[in-house]
Amino acid sequence: MNAREEIRADSGEMGKDARGMPEAARKYQPYPTVGLTDRIWPSKVIDKAPIWCSVDLRDGNQALIDPMGHERKARMFALLLDMGFKEIEIGFPSASQTDFDFARWCIEEGNVSADVSLQVLVQCRPELITRTFEALQGATNPIVHFYNSTSELQRRVVFEKDVAGIRRIATDAAKMITDMAAKAGGGYRFEYSPESFTGTELEVALEICNAVTEIVKPTAENKLIINLPSTVEMSTPNIYADRIEWMCRNLDNRENLLISLHPHNDRGTGVATTELGLMAGADRVEGTLFGNGERTGNVDIVTLALNMYTQGVDPELDCSDINRMKDVYEYSNQLKIPERHPYVGELVYTAFSGSHQDAINKGMKALRKANTPYWEVPYLPIDPADV
């Protein structure tokens, strides 16, 4: 029995007539809209790169059938540094000795420049927070990323707590983390995620994030990252953008916050969700190279970056050696990139249609004759030589 059959068996559907799906409206509820009638994000454009944070070594790694060992992690880490990432989530050091040891290696032997922040993830649990600070000793400006799930469903069926109880988990952790950072001499940065944000009522997410902000007391010199993850992609991208704009309008101390996105790709629209979220006011993106991650994956940072590049925007990531990126991705993750994957797949610059081939050929000839620096070739949105 495969995973899908096991889920069907648990839900009592095995043995039923399998000739059709159940009636949608009797089983699934539509995702609620925000009612943001004066939204302004549709008139915005992306005109600068966000702050990028790679989560390949944590979120990507935990999704692998065969998780990375040290050598595979080190090779991925070197690539991320060479590409220009200034924030890299290196693991969950309180969850395993492997992640703890890799965090220590990054700090002691990883050749990390002073302008790069190493980020680690930790649940809002005291013993895990203590272990996390042990892993970060000696790091320069590390980011402690703490989280707890806030969604209505998980409050009800997983934690059996009300909103006050869930808020207390977050604020207790914020107090402990800031106290430990102060006792360690400072130099820490902080990130809070109301995990399962897409399943959390906006007013609840706002209440908890504001409570955490009040404790952390961010400043212009040390802003708090508020990460609003599409932990499970549950709606069309425009609704997520409405939620991001609503949060940006209503969060306390907004000028001293960095609003971060962490989209997954359950509905296949992770890239669009991220782009609209940036238009809605977000400052930062967490994702992975080529979209590796839990279930259907995290948002693909390479596609996002090269989409910006084709619009004349410097993505501030070096994707010029996409073949190396592909090789490291496939080696470290033990996964293959599909032939049709944007920008990197073996067939994305190949045309089989005769009319398409003719148009590309004529476009290349016209480009050589034209006195213009701009790339204009039919069917090729980017010059393959650039990557």
mmCIF file of C-alpha atoms in Angstrom, residues 135-351:
data_model
loop_
_atom_site.group_PDB
_atom_site.id
_atom_site.type_symbol
_atom_site.label_atom_id
_atom_site.label_comp_id
_atom_site.label_asym_id
_atom_site.label_seq_id
_atom_site.Cartn_x
_atom_site.Cartn_y
_atom_site.Cartn_z
ATOM 1 C CA ALA A 135 25.455 25.585 18.647
ATOM 2 C CA LEU A 136 25.814 29.295 17.802
ATOM 3 C CA GLN A 137 28.714 30.186 20.099
ATOM 4 C CA GLY A 138 31.224 32.295 18.213
ATOM 5 C CA ALA A 139 28.955 33.036 15.233
ATOM 6 C CA THR A 140 28.845 36.565 13.764
ATOM 7 C CA ASN A 141 25.366 38.100 13.722
ATOM 8 C CA PRO A 142 23.505 34.765 13.617
ATOM 9 C CA ILE A 143 19.737 34.646 13.198
ATOM 10 C CA VAL A 144 17.743 32.678 15.765
ATOM 11 C CA HIS A 145 14.560 31.667 13.943
ATOM 12 C CA PHE A 146 11.907 30.541 16.409
ATOM 13 C CA TYR A 147 8.431 29.385 15.541
ATOM 14 C CA ASN A 148 5.228 27.802 16.711
ATOM 15 C CA SER A 149 2.159 26.779 14.765
ATOM 16 C CA THR A 150 -0.734 29.204 15.151
ATOM 17 C CA SER A 151 -3.376 27.859 12.742
ATOM 18 C CA GLU A 152 -6.939 27.317 13.851
ATOM 19 C CA LEU A 153 -6.775 23.658 12.860
ATOM 20 C CA GLN A 154 -3.600 22.912 14.787
ATOM 21 C CA ARG A 155 -4.777 24.885 17.819
ATOM 22 C CA ARG A 156 -7.841 22.666 17.833
ATOM 23 C CA VAL A 157 -6.574 19.206 16.923
ATOM 24 C CA VAL A 158 -2.837 19.218 17.698
ATOM 25 C CA PHE A 159 -2.242 21.484 20.698
ATOM 26 C CA GLU A 160 -5.768 21.720 22.157
ATOM 27 C CA LYS A 161 -5.039 25.296 23.202
ATOM 28 C CA ASP A 162 -6.848 28.584 22.745
ATOM 29 C CA VAL A 163 -5.265 31.677 21.203
ATOM 30 C CA ALA A 164 -3.964 32.868 24.568
ATOM 31 C CA GLY A 165 -2.188 29.560 25.080
ATOM 32 C CA ILE A 166 -0.558 29.667 21.666
ATOM 33 C CA ARG A 167 0.448 33.304 22.168
ATOM 34 C CA ARG A 168 2.045 32.358 25.490
ATOM 35 C CA ILE A 169 4.197 29.725 23.766
ATOM 36 C CA ALA A 170 5.549 32.395 21.408
ATOM 37 C CA THR A 171 6.080 35.109 24.014
ATOM 38 C CA ASP A 172 7.742 32.785 26.525
ATOM 39 C CA ALA A 173 10.184 31.744 23.815
ATOM 40 C CA ALA A 174 10.806 35.357 22.791
ATOM 41 C CA LYS A 175 11.631 36.269 26.414
ATOM 42 C CA MET A 176 13.996 33.334 26.836
ATOM 43 C CA ILE A 177 15.764 33.925 23.514
ATOM 44 C CA THR A 178 16.300 37.650 24.049
ATOM 45 C CA ASP A 179 17.497 37.056 27.633
ATOM 46 C CA MET A 180 19.980 34.398 26.517
ATOM 47 C CA ALA A 181 21.213 36.606 23.694
ATOM 48 C CA ALA A 182 21.805 39.491 26.093
ATOM 49 C CA LYS A 183 23.670 37.265 28.562
ATOM 50 C CA ALA A 184 25.833 35.995 25.678
ATOM 51 C CA GLY A 185 26.922 39.543 24.934
ATOM 52 C CA GLY A 186 24.500 40.430 22.146
ATOM 53 C CA GLY A 187 25.174 40.320 18.432
ATOM 54 C CA TYR A 188 22.171 38.112 17.671
ATOM 55 C CA ARG A 189 19.365 38.690 15.214
ATOM 56 C CA PHE A 190 15.867 37.283 15.618
ATOM 57 C CA GLU A 191 13.153 35.860 13.386
ATOM 58 C CA TYR A 192 9.675 34.754 14.413
ATOM 59 C CA SER A 193 7.299 32.637 12.316
ATOM 60 C CA PRO A 194 3.639 32.037 13.086
ATOM 61 C CA GLU A 195 3.907 28.690 11.348
ATOM 62 C CA SER A 196 0.908 27.697 9.223
ATOM 63 C CA PHE A 197 0.196 31.398 8.738
ATOM 64 C CA THR A 198 -2.038 30.580 5.781
ATOM 65 C CA GLY A 199 -4.269 28.583 8.132
ATOM 66 C CA THR A 200 -4.306 31.289 10.803
ATOM 67 C CA GLU A 201 -6.929 34.008 11.112
ATOM 68 C CA LEU A 202 -5.307 37.352 10.288
ATOM 69 C CA GLU A 203 -6.324 38.926 13.576
ATOM 70 C CA VAL A 204 -4.768 36.032 15.498
ATOM 71 C CA ALA A 205 -1.520 36.172 13.508
ATOM 72 C CA LEU A 206 -1.367 39.922 14.102
ATOM 73 C CA GLU A 207 -1.975 39.589 17.834
ATOM 74 C CA ILE A 208 0.783 37.008 18.274
ATOM 75 C CA CYS A 209 3.318 38.783 16.051
ATOM 76 C CA ASN A 210 2.704 42.085 17.868
ATOM 77 C CA ALA A 211 3.155 40.360 21.236
ATOM 78 C CA VAL A 212 6.497 38.928 20.086
ATOM 79 C CA THR A 213 7.575 42.310 18.678
ATOM 80 C CA GLU A 214 6.817 43.996 22.000
ATOM 81 C CA ILE A 215 9.207 41.615 23.766
ATOM 82 C CA VAL A 216 12.003 41.634 21.193
ATOM 83 C CA LYS A 217 11.932 45.438 20.871
ATOM 84 C CA PRO A 218 13.513 45.668 17.417
ATOM 85 C CA THR A 219 15.379 48.754 16.303
ATOM 86 C CA ALA A 220 16.443 50.260 13.008
ATOM 87 C CA GLU A 221 19.891 48.714 13.576
ATOM 88 C CA ASN A 222 18.577 45.263 14.498
ATOM 89 C CA LYS A 223 15.236 44.648 12.857
ATOM 90 C CA LEU A 224 13.043 41.698 13.772
ATOM 91 C CA ILE A 225 12.206 39.367 10.911
ATOM 92 C CA ILE A 226 8.512 38.464 10.893
ATOM 93 C CA ASN A 227 8.209 35.473 8.598
ATOM 94 C CA LEU A 228 4.689 34.871 7.242
ATOM 95 C CA PRO A 229 4.931 31.425 5.677
ATOM 96 C CA SER A 230 2.666 29.809 3.194
ATOM 97 C CA THR A 231 3.505 26.625 5.083
ATOM 98 C CA VAL A 232 0.766 24.956 3.086
ATOM 99 C CA GLU A 233 -0.330 26.741 -0.067
ATOM 100 C CA MET A 234 -4.088 26.979 0.421
ATOM 101 C CA SER A 235 -5.337 29.739 -1.886
ATOM 102 C CA THR A 236 -4.729 31.593 -5.102
ATOM 103 C CA PRO A 237 -1.692 33.919 -4.990
ATOM 104 C CA ASN A 238 -3.782 37.095 -4.948
ATOM 105 C CA ILE A 239 -5.359 36.156 -1.619
ATOM 106 C CA TYR A 240 -1.925 35.550 -0.083
ATOM 107 C CA ALA A 241 -0.882 38.983 -1.383
ATOM 108 C CA ASP A 242 -3.950 40.524 0.271
ATOM 109 C CA ARG A 243 -2.950 38.865 3.549
ATOM 110 C CA ILE A 244 0.601 40.202 3.286
ATOM 111 C CA GLU A 245 -0.583 43.746 2.527
ATOM 112 C CA TRP A 246 -3.050 43.559 5.435
ATOM 113 C CA MET A 247 -0.297 42.450 7.822
ATOM 114 C CA CYS A 248 2.113 45.114 6.564
ATOM 115 C CA ARG A 249 -0.518 47.776 7.228
ATOM 116 C CA ASN A 250 -1.417 46.590 10.712
ATOM 117 C CA LEU A 251 1.768 45.284 12.352
ATOM 118 C CA ASP A 252 3.136 47.399 15.174
ATOM 119 C CA ASN A 253 6.571 48.974 14.745
ATOM 120 C CA ARG A 254 6.514 48.155 11.021
ATOM 121 C CA GLU A 255 9.516 50.373 10.297
ATOM 122 C CA ASN A 256 11.705 48.116 12.437
ATOM 123 C CA LEU A 257 10.439 44.839 10.974
ATOM 124 C CA LEU A 258 11.496 42.840 7.937
ATOM 125 C CA ILE A 259 8.495 41.022 6.477
ATOM 126 C CA SER A 260 9.594 37.666 5.127
ATOM 127 C CA LEU A 261 7.880 35.158 2.840
ATOM 128 C CA HIS A 262 8.347 31.391 3.005
ATOM 129 C CA PRO A 263 6.055 29.914 0.329
ATOM 130 C CA HIS A 264 5.534 26.265 -0.449
ATOM 131 C CA ASN A 265 4.212 24.983 -3.749
ATOM 132 C CA ASP A 266 1.230 22.766 -2.883
ATOM 133 C CA ARG A 267 -0.985 24.369 -5.553
ATOM 134 C CA GLY A 268 1.861 24.805 -8.039
ATOM 135 C CA THR A 269 1.877 28.599 -7.736
ATOM 136 C CA GLY A 270 4.727 29.195 -5.283
ATOM 137 C CA VAL A 271 6.612 31.543 -7.614
ATOM 138 C CA ALA A 272 3.529 33.646 -8.374
ATOM 139 C CA THR A 273 2.622 33.700 -4.677
ATOM 140 C CA THR A 274 6.064 35.057 -3.842
ATOM 141 C CA GLU A 275 6.094 37.674 -6.574
ATOM 142 C CA LEU A 276 2.698 38.995 -5.516
ATOM 143 C CA GLY A 277 3.771 38.901 -1.865
ATOM 144 C CA LEU A 278 6.757 41.107 -2.714
ATOM 145 C CA MET A 279 4.450 43.499 -4.550
ATOM 146 C CA ALA A 280 2.309 43.553 -1.398
ATOM 147 C CA GLY A 281 5.168 44.865 0.720
ATOM 148 C CA ALA A 282 7.378 41.958 1.804
ATOM 149 C CA ASP A 283 11.120 42.561 2.157
ATOM 150 C CA ARG A 284 12.601 39.085 2.219
ATOM 151 C CA VAL A 285 12.201 35.599 0.709
ATOM 152 C CA GLU A 286 13.098 32.179 2.078
ATOM 153 C CA GLY A 287 13.325 29.404 -0.490
ATOM 154 C CA THR A 288 15.519 26.766 -2.089
ATOM 155 C CA LEU A 289 17.449 26.250 -5.292
ATOM 156 C CA PHE A 290 15.133 24.794 -7.934
ATOM 157 C CA GLY A 291 12.339 24.346 -5.378
ATOM 158 C CA ASN A 292 13.318 21.303 -3.326
ATOM 159 C CA GLY A 293 11.307 20.963 -0.111
ATOM 160 C CA GLU A 294 8.499 19.267 1.778
ATOM 161 C CA ARG A 295 5.657 17.742 -0.265
ATOM 162 C CA THR A 296 5.657 19.678 -3.577
ATOM 163 C CA GLY A 297 8.598 21.828 -2.507
ATOM 164 C CA ASN A 298 9.601 25.296 -1.388
ATOM 165 C CA VAL A 299 9.528 28.253 -3.727
ATOM 166 C CA ASP A 300 12.294 28.121 -6.338
ATOM 167 C CA ILE A 301 14.690 31.002 -5.657
ATOM 168 C CA VAL A 302 16.513 30.515 -8.968
ATOM 169 C CA THR A 303 13.320 30.963 -10.983
ATOM 170 C CA LEU A 304 12.420 34.022 -8.911
ATOM 171 C CA ALA A 305 15.864 35.553 -9.405
ATOM 172 C CA LEU A 306 15.992 34.940 -13.149
ATOM 173 C CA ASN A 307 12.415 36.180 -13.577
ATOM 174 C CA MET A 308 13.632 39.467 -12.079
ATOM 175 C CA TYR A 309 16.705 39.434 -14.285
ATOM 176 C CA THR A 310 14.578 39.176 -17.452
ATOM 177 C CA GLN A 311 12.714 42.308 -16.306
ATOM 178 C CA GLY A 312 15.886 44.360 -16.028
ATOM 179 C CA VAL A 313 16.183 43.970 -12.244
ATOM 180 C CA ASP A 314 19.474 42.866 -10.674
ATOM 181 C CA PRO A 315 18.520 39.851 -8.509
ATOM 182 C CA GLU A 316 21.745 40.227 -6.488
ATOM 183 C CA LEU A 317 22.384 36.502 -6.808
ATOM 184 C CA ASP A 318 24.949 35.128 -9.238
ATOM 185 C CA CYS A 319 23.211 32.539 -11.435
ATOM 186 C CA SER A 320 25.772 32.762 -14.235
ATOM 187 C CA ASP A 321 26.984 29.176 -13.773
ATOM 188 C CA ILE A 322 23.660 27.396 -13.788
ATOM 189 C CA ASN A 323 25.297 24.125 -14.802
ATOM 190 C CA ARG A 324 27.327 24.101 -11.590
ATOM 191 C CA MET A 325 24.183 24.958 -9.629
ATOM 192 C CA LYS A 326 22.395 22.048 -11.271
ATOM 193 C CA ASP A 327 25.274 19.657 -10.593
ATOM 194 C CA VAL A 328 25.516 20.597 -6.912
ATOM 195 C CA TYR A 329 21.749 20.448 -6.487
ATOM 196 C CA GLU A 330 21.556 16.959 -7.982
ATOM 197 C CA TYR A 331 24.594 15.704 -6.046
ATOM 198 C CA SER A 332 23.702 17.164 -2.653
ATOM 199 C CA ASN A 333 19.983 16.382 -2.814
ATOM 200 C CA GLN A 334 20.247 13.150 -4.805
ATOM 201 C CA LEU A 335 17.403 14.453 -6.970
ATOM 202 C CA LYS A 336 17.117 15.066 -10.710
ATOM 203 C CA ILE A 337 15.936 18.361 -12.186
ATOM 204 C CA PRO A 338 13.112 17.814 -14.733
ATOM 205 C CA GLU A 339 13.894 18.512 -18.384
ATOM 206 C CA ARG A 340 11.235 21.245 -18.552
ATOM 207 C CA HIS A 341 12.228 23.074 -15.347
ATOM 208 C CA PRO A 342 12.433 26.847 -15.995
ATOM 209 C CA TYR A 343 15.840 28.199 -16.997
ATOM 210 C CA VAL A 344 17.816 25.040 -16.158
ATOM 211 C CA GLY A 345 16.069 22.037 -17.701
ATOM 212 C CA GLU A 346 17.799 20.267 -20.575
ATOM 213 C CA LEU A 347 15.014 21.166 -23.013
ATOM 214 C CA VAL A 348 14.021 24.709 -22.025
ATOM 215 C CA TYR A 349 16.096 26.312 -24.796
ATOM 216 C CA THR A 350 15.118 23.714 -27.381
ATOM 217 C CA ALA A 351 12.352 24.170 -29.951
#
